Amino acid sequence: MSWRDRLRYWFDGTMDRGTPALIGWLGLASAALVALVTVFVVVLTDGDTEASGGWLGVAWMSLLRTLDPGTMGGDEGSPVFLGLMLTVTIGGIFIVSALIGVLTTGLENKITQLRKGRSRLIERDHTIVLGWSEQVFTVVEELVTANQSERRSCVVILADQDKVDMEDQIRARIPETGHTRVICRSGSPLKRADLELVSPDTAKSIMVLPPQHEDADIDVIKTLLLLNNRPWGPARPHVVAAVRTSGNLAAARLAGGDAALIVDGDDIAIRLVVQSHREAGLSTVCTELLSFAGNEFYMRSEPRLTGATYGDALSAYELGIPVGIRKRDGRALVNPPMDTRVEKGDQLILLAEDDLLIRLAGARPPVVEAAVVSAVDQRRTPDRTLLVGWNSRGERIIDLLDRLAEPGSTLDVAAPQRPTESVDADRVNLTVGYKPCEPTSRRSLETLGLGTYKHIVVLSNESVEPGHADDRSLVTLLHLRDIEVRLGDPYSIITEMNDDRNREVAQVTKADDFIVSSKLISLLLTQLSENPHLHEVFADLFDPSGSEIYLKPAPCYLAPGKEANFATVIEAARGRGETAIGYRIQRAGKEAPGYGVVLNPPKTLPLTLDPEDKVIVVAES
């Protein structure tokens, strides 16, 4: 290979280095031109050189003419001097023009690269969200609310989406983010190199969201594997994630290791459907408990209550309601026995609007003893339930209903196709039947004998796109409600929804409750990302074998129509081994946004509950 080939190869290699190399070559060419012209002027024009201040003056004049061609207009001297100045000016025009073009191109390329979201993040104590789905908007909105009191907070989203498109969507759905900066990066959470773009070592928490496709859980599990096998520094952030299918829960927990909290979205959706079937209004209560915009759970040490019983602690606060005790060993006791002692090092689990608003009372709030009712709940009787539609959760819903229903209860599945295995399986408390039905057909629904049922549950259609499934559910709800009006209000209606934005539209159907599982899962993940110690609290509340949230008839606690206060309700519930956390006014049950639900009300304000109202309690049954 000749020296010319080697020189050309070396030159091509330097040019491949991009804009800095091009600027360097143009700068070298400019210096060479100025130096060459200066030498010729000094050698060929002695008089002009002296008039220009020597060789330094000539060099300065040559440099100015490369940068500004107009400078030559005032030159005077010999023809040779003027010709050399013209030469350096013309050379400068080409060089400077090329330099401007290179700088412009380099700047545009840099801006394009930044807009791709591939630059590495340098942040600390930020929350990382891995993955992109409809849940992102709920998560970001909740984190913005949670960080309102912070002077500076940051949420970072890493997803295999266009950075600008992600930012535009977030800006359209959440125009005000307060002190919270939302930063997007384009990259796959399934690639280790892309995970490093969001500075996981210095993060406060990491949230893994299931993407919007059939194999979402596979992506979540692989992401958890990457995070678990990554070398971490001394301060490893906690990880929270959700899987859509219960069968993948064990694999996800194994992949995530001890540092990850995994939420079973399918299981929570099923429990909410079943519990709401029994207690209409439950999803509204859960939404507020999980949302940072309303009342949420806090853990607080209270040395003044050391040695007191849990029952005594219920009336010890002016603002805030105890719902349990977190023991020194980390165990969370939700609605423990009333004689449970608060020991040194324990924390009380409190329901409050904000941790700054939790305050002990100077004296025990007054209780209207005459309004307290000591009657036990009425015995539950077998009921009839209609399940309209069918999806992958149908069989597990029936299994859970069978565990909780009174013996002799009946459930009929109304769907286009008969779910043979679910209908024909042996049950303990339920008799399961099947009726052919097209859920969106009024004529088909009228053949079901709706007046004989006490509860109707409408399941979302998984065979169509989620938005279209909600549209079909809305049509079904309208038919059911109109038929109910004609029959005289014999049944309650519970339905699944995919998008919470359709909930307001669906209010015209006057359904008793809506289960928007994706939003509730998003809220739960956000709560756990801010405080992982709440995991045991929510696990207990969503577990039928522990203490759960119930909406029980108000006459079981207060004499109907008799004026009292919420402290009296708390005392009445305490006598039954329950923790009262609020109430629901039935006449406001269709009014957004609270739908009649009031949590953590003032304890001393006058309160009168009607017979159809409900008291919201945490109880074992």
PDB file of C-alpha atoms in Angstrom, residues 123-284:
ATOM      1  CA  GLU A 123     -30.648  12.804  38.767  1.00  0.00           C
ATOM      2  CA  ARG A 124     -30.998  11.723  42.389  1.00  0.00           C
ATOM      3  CA  ASP A 125     -34.000  10.520  44.431  1.00  0.00           C
ATOM      4  CA  HIS A 126     -36.146  10.295  41.309  1.00  0.00           C
ATOM      5  CA  THR A 127     -38.924   7.801  40.555  1.00  0.00           C
ATOM      6  CA  ILE A 128     -38.350   5.619  37.488  1.00  0.00           C
ATOM      7  CA  VAL A 129     -41.307   4.269  35.497  1.00  0.00           C
ATOM      8  CA  LEU A 130     -40.394   1.445  33.111  1.00  0.00           C
ATOM      9  CA  GLY A 131     -42.856   0.748  30.310  1.00  0.00           C
ATOM     10  CA  TRP A 132     -45.625   2.629  28.558  1.00  0.00           C
ATOM     11  CA  SER A 133     -49.362   2.032  28.773  1.00  0.00           C
ATOM     12  CA  GLU A 134     -52.540   3.871  29.703  1.00  0.00           C
ATOM     13  CA  GLN A 135     -51.497   3.403  33.335  1.00  0.00           C
ATOM     14  CA  VAL A 136     -48.622   5.880  32.897  1.00  0.00           C
ATOM     15  CA  PHE A 137     -50.953   8.872  33.046  1.00  0.00           C
ATOM     16  CA  THR A 138     -52.531   7.778  36.320  1.00  0.00           C
ATOM     17  CA  VAL A 139     -49.092   7.073  37.817  1.00  0.00           C
ATOM     18  CA  VAL A 140     -47.647  10.443  36.791  1.00  0.00           C
ATOM     19  CA  GLU A 141     -50.731  12.320  37.973  1.00  0.00           C
ATOM     20  CA  GLU A 142     -50.565  10.602  41.369  1.00  0.00           C
ATOM     21  CA  LEU A 143     -46.837  11.214  41.763  1.00  0.00           C
ATOM     22  CA  VAL A 144     -47.365  14.904  40.949  1.00  0.00           C
ATOM     23  CA  THR A 145     -50.021  15.056  43.681  1.00  0.00           C
ATOM     24  CA  ALA A 146     -47.845  13.151  46.151  1.00  0.00           C
ATOM     25  CA  ASN A 147     -44.916  15.525  45.583  1.00  0.00           C
ATOM     26  CA  GLN A 148     -46.854  18.782  45.866  1.00  0.00           C
ATOM     27  CA  SER A 149     -45.156  19.609  49.154  1.00  0.00           C
ATOM     28  CA  GLU A 150     -41.698  18.836  47.762  1.00  0.00           C
ATOM     29  CA  ARG A 151     -39.589  21.704  46.497  1.00  0.00           C
ATOM     30  CA  ARG A 152     -38.147  19.587  43.706  1.00  0.00           C
ATOM     31  CA  SER A 153     -39.058  16.124  42.462  1.00  0.00           C
ATOM     32  CA  CYS A 154     -38.540  14.168  39.282  1.00  0.00           C
ATOM     33  CA  VAL A 155     -40.338  11.334  37.472  1.00  0.00           C
ATOM     34  CA  VAL A 156     -38.425   9.559  34.694  1.00  0.00           C
ATOM     35  CA  ILE A 157     -40.163   7.358  32.107  1.00  0.00           C
ATOM     36  CA  LEU A 158     -38.202   4.847  30.030  1.00  0.00           C
ATOM     37  CA  ALA A 159     -40.188   3.217  27.243  1.00  0.00           C
ATOM     38  CA  ASP A 160     -39.727   1.968  23.713  1.00  0.00           C
ATOM     39  CA  GLN A 161     -41.616   4.979  22.341  1.00  0.00           C
ATOM     40  CA  ASP A 162     -40.698   8.258  20.671  1.00  0.00           C
ATOM     41  CA  LYS A 163     -39.587  10.737  23.340  1.00  0.00           C
ATOM     42  CA  VAL A 164     -41.397  13.732  21.834  1.00  0.00           C
ATOM     43  CA  ASP A 165     -44.594  11.734  21.381  1.00  0.00           C
ATOM     44  CA  MET A 166     -44.517  10.590  25.022  1.00  0.00           C
ATOM     45  CA  GLU A 167     -43.974  14.149  26.257  1.00  0.00           C
ATOM     46  CA  ASP A 168     -46.806  15.479  24.066  1.00  0.00           C
ATOM     47  CA  GLN A 169     -49.233  12.865  25.376  1.00  0.00           C
ATOM     48  CA  ILE A 170     -48.325  13.548  29.003  1.00  0.00           C
ATOM     49  CA  ARG A 171     -48.596  17.306  28.465  1.00  0.00           C
ATOM     50  CA  ALA A 172     -52.053  16.866  26.890  1.00  0.00           C
ATOM     51  CA  ARG A 173     -53.369  14.659  29.725  1.00  0.00           C
ATOM     52  CA  ILE A 174     -51.517  16.335  32.637  1.00  0.00           C
ATOM     53  CA  PRO A 175     -50.918  19.994  31.705  1.00  0.00           C
ATOM     54  CA  GLU A 176     -49.858  21.068  35.223  1.00  0.00           C
ATOM     55  CA  THR A 177     -47.103  19.137  36.979  1.00  0.00           C
ATOM     56  CA  GLY A 178     -46.210  21.695  39.674  1.00  0.00           C
ATOM     57  CA  HIS A 179     -42.752  21.179  41.167  1.00  0.00           C
ATOM     58  CA  THR A 180     -42.438  17.750  39.560  1.00  0.00           C
ATOM     59  CA  ARG A 181     -40.379  17.452  36.378  1.00  0.00           C
ATOM     60  CA  VAL A 182     -41.421  14.645  34.032  1.00  0.00           C
ATOM     61  CA  ILE A 183     -38.527  13.418  31.869  1.00  0.00           C
ATOM     62  CA  CYS A 184     -38.891  10.846  29.082  1.00  0.00           C
ATOM     63  CA  ARG A 185     -36.197   8.636  27.620  1.00  0.00           C
ATOM     64  CA  SER A 186     -36.537   6.399  24.570  1.00  0.00           C
ATOM     65  CA  GLY A 187     -35.232   2.914  25.128  1.00  0.00           C
ATOM     66  CA  SER A 188     -36.294  -0.614  25.902  1.00  0.00           C
ATOM     67  CA  PRO A 189     -36.546  -1.655  29.575  1.00  0.00           C
ATOM     68  CA  LEU A 190     -35.549  -5.108  28.284  1.00  0.00           C
ATOM     69  CA  LYS A 191     -32.015  -3.900  27.408  1.00  0.00           C
ATOM     70  CA  ARG A 192     -29.431  -3.420  30.131  1.00  0.00           C
ATOM     71  CA  ALA A 193     -27.710  -0.563  28.266  1.00  0.00           C
ATOM     72  CA  ASP A 194     -30.989   1.350  27.970  1.00  0.00           C
ATOM     73  CA  LEU A 195     -31.721   0.908  31.680  1.00  0.00           C
ATOM     74  CA  GLU A 196     -28.497   2.748  32.449  1.00  0.00           C
ATOM     75  CA  LEU A 197     -29.857   5.858  30.692  1.00  0.00           C
ATOM     76  CA  VAL A 198     -32.150   6.629  33.669  1.00  0.00           C
ATOM     77  CA  SER A 199     -29.581   6.399  36.505  1.00  0.00           C
ATOM     78  CA  PRO A 200     -31.147   3.509  38.450  1.00  0.00           C
ATOM     79  CA  ASP A 201     -28.412   3.583  41.119  1.00  0.00           C
ATOM     80  CA  THR A 202     -29.500   6.984  42.437  1.00  0.00           C
ATOM     81  CA  ALA A 203     -33.278   6.466  42.077  1.00  0.00           C
ATOM     82  CA  LYS A 204     -35.705   6.494  44.991  1.00  0.00           C
ATOM     83  CA  SER A 205     -37.919   3.765  43.535  1.00  0.00           C
ATOM     84  CA  ILE A 206     -38.505   1.879  40.290  1.00  0.00           C
ATOM     85  CA  MET A 207     -41.947   1.002  38.945  1.00  0.00           C
ATOM     86  CA  VAL A 208     -42.415  -1.645  36.226  1.00  0.00           C
ATOM     87  CA  LEU A 209     -45.669  -1.310  34.273  1.00  0.00           C
ATOM     88  CA  PRO A 210     -47.034  -4.040  31.976  1.00  0.00           C
ATOM     89  CA  PRO A 211     -47.013  -2.816  28.344  1.00  0.00           C
ATOM     90  CA  GLN A 212     -50.010  -2.901  26.045  1.00  0.00           C
ATOM     91  CA  HIS A 213     -49.756  -6.290  24.340  1.00  0.00           C
ATOM     92  CA  GLU A 214     -50.619  -9.935  25.010  1.00  0.00           C
ATOM     93  CA  ASP A 215     -47.179 -10.923  26.310  1.00  0.00           C
ATOM     94  CA  ALA A 216     -47.006  -8.020  28.764  1.00  0.00           C
ATOM     95  CA  ASP A 217     -46.123 -10.224  31.735  1.00  0.00           C
ATOM     96  CA  ILE A 218     -43.159 -11.714  29.865  1.00  0.00           C
ATOM     97  CA  ASP A 219     -41.706  -8.234  29.435  1.00  0.00           C
ATOM     98  CA  VAL A 220     -42.305  -7.453  33.115  1.00  0.00           C
ATOM     99  CA  ILE A 221     -40.562 -10.669  34.210  1.00  0.00           C
ATOM    100  CA  LYS A 222     -37.523 -10.047  31.987  1.00  0.00           C
ATOM    101  CA  THR A 223     -37.240  -6.472  33.226  1.00  0.00           C
ATOM    102  CA  LEU A 224     -37.341  -7.726  36.812  1.00  0.00           C
ATOM    103  CA  LEU A 225     -34.593 -10.225  35.971  1.00  0.00           C
ATOM    104  CA  LEU A 226     -32.397  -7.481  34.538  1.00  0.00           C
ATOM    105  CA  LEU A 227     -32.922  -5.317  37.603  1.00  0.00           C
ATOM    106  CA  ASN A 228     -32.331  -8.154  40.048  1.00  0.00           C
ATOM    107  CA  ASN A 229     -29.100  -9.305  38.362  1.00  0.00           C
ATOM    108  CA  ARG A 230     -27.717  -5.812  37.902  1.00  0.00           C
ATOM    109  CA  PRO A 231     -24.789  -4.830  40.162  1.00  0.00           C
ATOM    110  CA  TRP A 232     -26.129  -2.250  42.609  1.00  0.00           C
ATOM    111  CA  GLY A 233     -24.514   0.250  44.891  1.00  0.00           C
ATOM    112  CA  PRO A 234     -25.064   0.363  48.661  1.00  0.00           C
ATOM    113  CA  ALA A 235     -28.446   2.138  48.382  1.00  0.00           C
ATOM    114  CA  ARG A 236     -30.602  -0.059  46.145  1.00  0.00           C
ATOM    115  CA  PRO A 237     -34.023   1.436  45.298  1.00  0.00           C
ATOM    116  CA  HIS A 238     -37.110  -0.674  45.950  1.00  0.00           C
ATOM    117  CA  VAL A 239     -38.933  -2.061  42.914  1.00  0.00           C
ATOM    118  CA  VAL A 240     -42.690  -2.424  42.442  1.00  0.00           C
ATOM    119  CA  ALA A 241     -44.336  -4.152  39.500  1.00  0.00           C
ATOM    120  CA  ALA A 242     -47.664  -5.557  38.342  1.00  0.00           C
ATOM    121  CA  VAL A 243     -48.536  -8.673  36.374  1.00  0.00           C
ATOM    122  CA  ARG A 244     -51.788  -9.076  34.537  1.00  0.00           C
ATOM    123  CA  THR A 245     -52.161 -12.854  34.861  1.00  0.00           C
ATOM    124  CA  SER A 246     -52.114 -14.573  38.229  1.00  0.00           C
ATOM    125  CA  GLY A 247     -50.312 -17.595  36.779  1.00  0.00           C
ATOM    126  CA  ASN A 248     -47.238 -15.435  36.188  1.00  0.00           C
ATOM    127  CA  LEU A 249     -47.073 -14.120  39.751  1.00  0.00           C
ATOM    128  CA  ALA A 250     -44.700 -16.794  41.096  1.00  0.00           C
ATOM    129  CA  ALA A 251     -42.293 -16.367  38.188  1.00  0.00           C
ATOM    130  CA  ALA A 252     -42.345 -12.589  38.575  1.00  0.00           C
ATOM    131  CA  ARG A 253     -41.609 -12.816  42.308  1.00  0.00           C
ATOM    132  CA  LEU A 254     -38.719 -15.193  41.639  1.00  0.00           C
ATOM    133  CA  ALA A 255     -37.349 -12.860  38.950  1.00  0.00           C
ATOM    134  CA  GLY A 256     -37.682  -9.765  41.103  1.00  0.00           C
ATOM    135  CA  GLY A 257     -36.094 -11.244  44.223  1.00  0.00           C
ATOM    136  CA  ASP A 258     -36.572  -9.996  47.769  1.00  0.00           C
ATOM    137  CA  ALA A 259     -36.223  -6.331  46.816  1.00  0.00           C
ATOM    138  CA  ALA A 260     -39.303  -6.289  44.541  1.00  0.00           C
ATOM    139  CA  LEU A 261     -42.993  -6.043  45.430  1.00  0.00           C
ATOM    140  CA  ILE A 262     -45.190  -7.729  42.822  1.00  0.00           C
ATOM    141  CA  VAL A 263     -48.900  -6.901  42.512  1.00  0.00           C
ATOM    142  CA  ASP A 264     -51.311  -9.438  41.016  1.00  0.00           C
ATOM    143  CA  GLY A 265     -53.579  -7.203  38.931  1.00  0.00           C
ATOM    144  CA  ASP A 266     -55.885 -10.032  37.907  1.00  0.00           C
ATOM    145  CA  ASP A 267     -56.445 -11.163  41.477  1.00  0.00           C
ATOM    146  CA  ILE A 268     -57.189  -7.667  42.771  1.00  0.00           C
ATOM    147  CA  ALA A 269     -59.686  -7.063  39.957  1.00  0.00           C
ATOM    148  CA  ILE A 270     -61.481 -10.305  40.818  1.00  0.00           C
ATOM    149  CA  ARG A 271     -61.636  -9.492  44.534  1.00  0.00           C
ATOM    150  CA  LEU A 272     -62.988  -6.018  43.822  1.00  0.00           C
ATOM    151  CA  VAL A 273     -65.702  -7.389  41.551  1.00  0.00           C
ATOM    152  CA  VAL A 274     -66.772  -9.942  44.162  1.00  0.00           C
ATOM    153  CA  GLN A 275     -66.577  -7.545  47.101  1.00  0.00           C
ATOM    154  CA  SER A 276     -68.456  -4.832  45.197  1.00  0.00           C
ATOM    155  CA  HIS A 277     -71.080  -7.419  44.290  1.00  0.00           C
ATOM    156  CA  ARG A 278     -71.611  -7.750  48.040  1.00  0.00           C
ATOM    157  CA  GLU A 279     -70.917  -4.106  48.987  1.00  0.00           C
ATOM    158  CA  ALA A 280     -71.823  -1.589  46.228  1.00  0.00           C
ATOM    159  CA  GLY A 281     -69.601   1.494  46.437  1.00  0.00           C
ATOM    160  CA  LEU A 282     -66.458  -0.370  47.461  1.00  0.00           C
ATOM    161  CA  SER A 283     -64.439   0.652  44.390  1.00  0.00           C
ATOM    162  CA  THR A 284     -65.063   4.326  45.191  1.00  0.00           C
TER     163      THR A 284
END
